[in-house]
C-alpha positions as a LaTeX table, in Angstrom:
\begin{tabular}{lrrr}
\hline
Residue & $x$ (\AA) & $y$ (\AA) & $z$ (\AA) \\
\hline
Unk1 & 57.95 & $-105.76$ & 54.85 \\
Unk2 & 54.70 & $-103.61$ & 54.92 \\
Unk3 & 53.35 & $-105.50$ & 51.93 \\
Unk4 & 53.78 & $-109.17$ & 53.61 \\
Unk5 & 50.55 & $-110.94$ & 55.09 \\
Unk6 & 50.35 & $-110.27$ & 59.14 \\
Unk7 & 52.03 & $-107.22$ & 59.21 \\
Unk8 & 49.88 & $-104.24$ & 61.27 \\
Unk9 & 52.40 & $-101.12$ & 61.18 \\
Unk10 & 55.91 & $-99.99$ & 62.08 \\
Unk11 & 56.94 & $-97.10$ & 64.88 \\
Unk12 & 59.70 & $-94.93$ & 64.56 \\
Unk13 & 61.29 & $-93.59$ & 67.59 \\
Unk14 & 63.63 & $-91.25$ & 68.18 \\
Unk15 & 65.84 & $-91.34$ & 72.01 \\
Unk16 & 65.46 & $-88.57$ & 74.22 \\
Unk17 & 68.79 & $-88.30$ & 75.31 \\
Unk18 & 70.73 & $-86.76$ & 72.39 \\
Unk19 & 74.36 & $-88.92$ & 73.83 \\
Unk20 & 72.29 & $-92.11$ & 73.29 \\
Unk21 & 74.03 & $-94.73$ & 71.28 \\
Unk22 & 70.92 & $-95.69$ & 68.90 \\
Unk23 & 69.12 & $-92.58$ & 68.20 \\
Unk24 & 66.77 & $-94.06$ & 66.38 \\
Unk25 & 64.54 & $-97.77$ & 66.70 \\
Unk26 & 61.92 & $-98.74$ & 64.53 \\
Unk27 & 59.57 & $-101.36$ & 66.06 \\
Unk28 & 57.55 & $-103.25$ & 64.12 \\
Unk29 & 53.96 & $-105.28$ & 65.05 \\
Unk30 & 52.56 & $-108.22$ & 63.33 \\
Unk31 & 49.31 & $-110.16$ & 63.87 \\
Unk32 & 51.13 & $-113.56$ & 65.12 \\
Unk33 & 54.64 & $-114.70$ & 65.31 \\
Unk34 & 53.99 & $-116.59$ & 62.92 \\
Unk35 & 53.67 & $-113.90$ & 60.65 \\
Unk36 & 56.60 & $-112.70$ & 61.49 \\
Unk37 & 58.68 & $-115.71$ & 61.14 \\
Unk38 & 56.97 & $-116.28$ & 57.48 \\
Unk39 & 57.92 & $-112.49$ & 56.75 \\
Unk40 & 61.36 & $-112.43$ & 58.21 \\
Unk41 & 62.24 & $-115.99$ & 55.83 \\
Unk42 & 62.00 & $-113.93$ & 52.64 \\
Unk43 & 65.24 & $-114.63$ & 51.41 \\
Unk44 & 65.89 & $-110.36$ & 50.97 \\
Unk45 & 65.25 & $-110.15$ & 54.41 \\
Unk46 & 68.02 & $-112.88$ & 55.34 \\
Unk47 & 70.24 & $-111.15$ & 53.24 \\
Unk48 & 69.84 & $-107.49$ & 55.04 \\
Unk49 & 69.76 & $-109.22$ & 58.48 \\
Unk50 & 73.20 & $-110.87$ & 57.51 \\
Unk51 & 74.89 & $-107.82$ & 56.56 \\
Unk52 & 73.49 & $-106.14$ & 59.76 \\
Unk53 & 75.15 & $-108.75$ & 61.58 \\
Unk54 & 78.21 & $-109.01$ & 59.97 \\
Unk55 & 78.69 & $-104.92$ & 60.55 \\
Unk56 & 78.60 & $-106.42$ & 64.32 \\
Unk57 & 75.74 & $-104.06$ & 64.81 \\
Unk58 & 74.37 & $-104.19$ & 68.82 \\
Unk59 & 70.81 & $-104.88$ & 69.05 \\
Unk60 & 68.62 & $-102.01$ & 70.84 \\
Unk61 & 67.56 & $-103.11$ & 74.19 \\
Unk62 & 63.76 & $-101.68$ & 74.18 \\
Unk63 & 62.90 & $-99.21$ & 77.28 \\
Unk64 & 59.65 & $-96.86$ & 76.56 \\
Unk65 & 61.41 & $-94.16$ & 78.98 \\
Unk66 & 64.17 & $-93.47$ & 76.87 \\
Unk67 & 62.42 & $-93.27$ & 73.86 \\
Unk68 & 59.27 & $-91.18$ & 71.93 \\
Unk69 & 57.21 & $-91.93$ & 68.80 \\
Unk70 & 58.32 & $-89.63$ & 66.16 \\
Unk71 & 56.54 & $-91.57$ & 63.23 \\
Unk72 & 53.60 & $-94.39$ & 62.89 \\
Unk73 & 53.65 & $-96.31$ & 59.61 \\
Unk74 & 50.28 & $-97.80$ & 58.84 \\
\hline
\end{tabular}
């Protein structure tokens, strides 16, 4: 994803609370939505999302207090 047009970097974070379900979230940042949307259409992309989904994976709700940067991806 780091290669497609839009995209400005990723973050890694790690939870402070070591009983937290998701231990780890990566957020990603891109220029527009638009970006994004182009990016996430990749067929490769569809693919990984689909199996993510189909594992019945829970998204991550996002809360900066429970959460610190452990890595920056430029």
């Amino acid at each position: 994803m780091s290669k497609k047009p839009g995209f400005i970097d990723t973050k890694l974070h790690r939870a402070r609370a070591s009983d937290g379900r998701f231990q780890l979230v990566n957020v990603a940042h891109w220029e527009s939505q638009e970006a994004w949307e182009a990016a996430t259409a990749d067929p490769g992309f569809a693919s990984r999302a689909d199996a993510a989904r189909e594992s019945k994976e829970t998204p991550a709700t996002p809360n900066p207090g429970l959460y610190d940067v452990v890595v920056t991806f430029p």
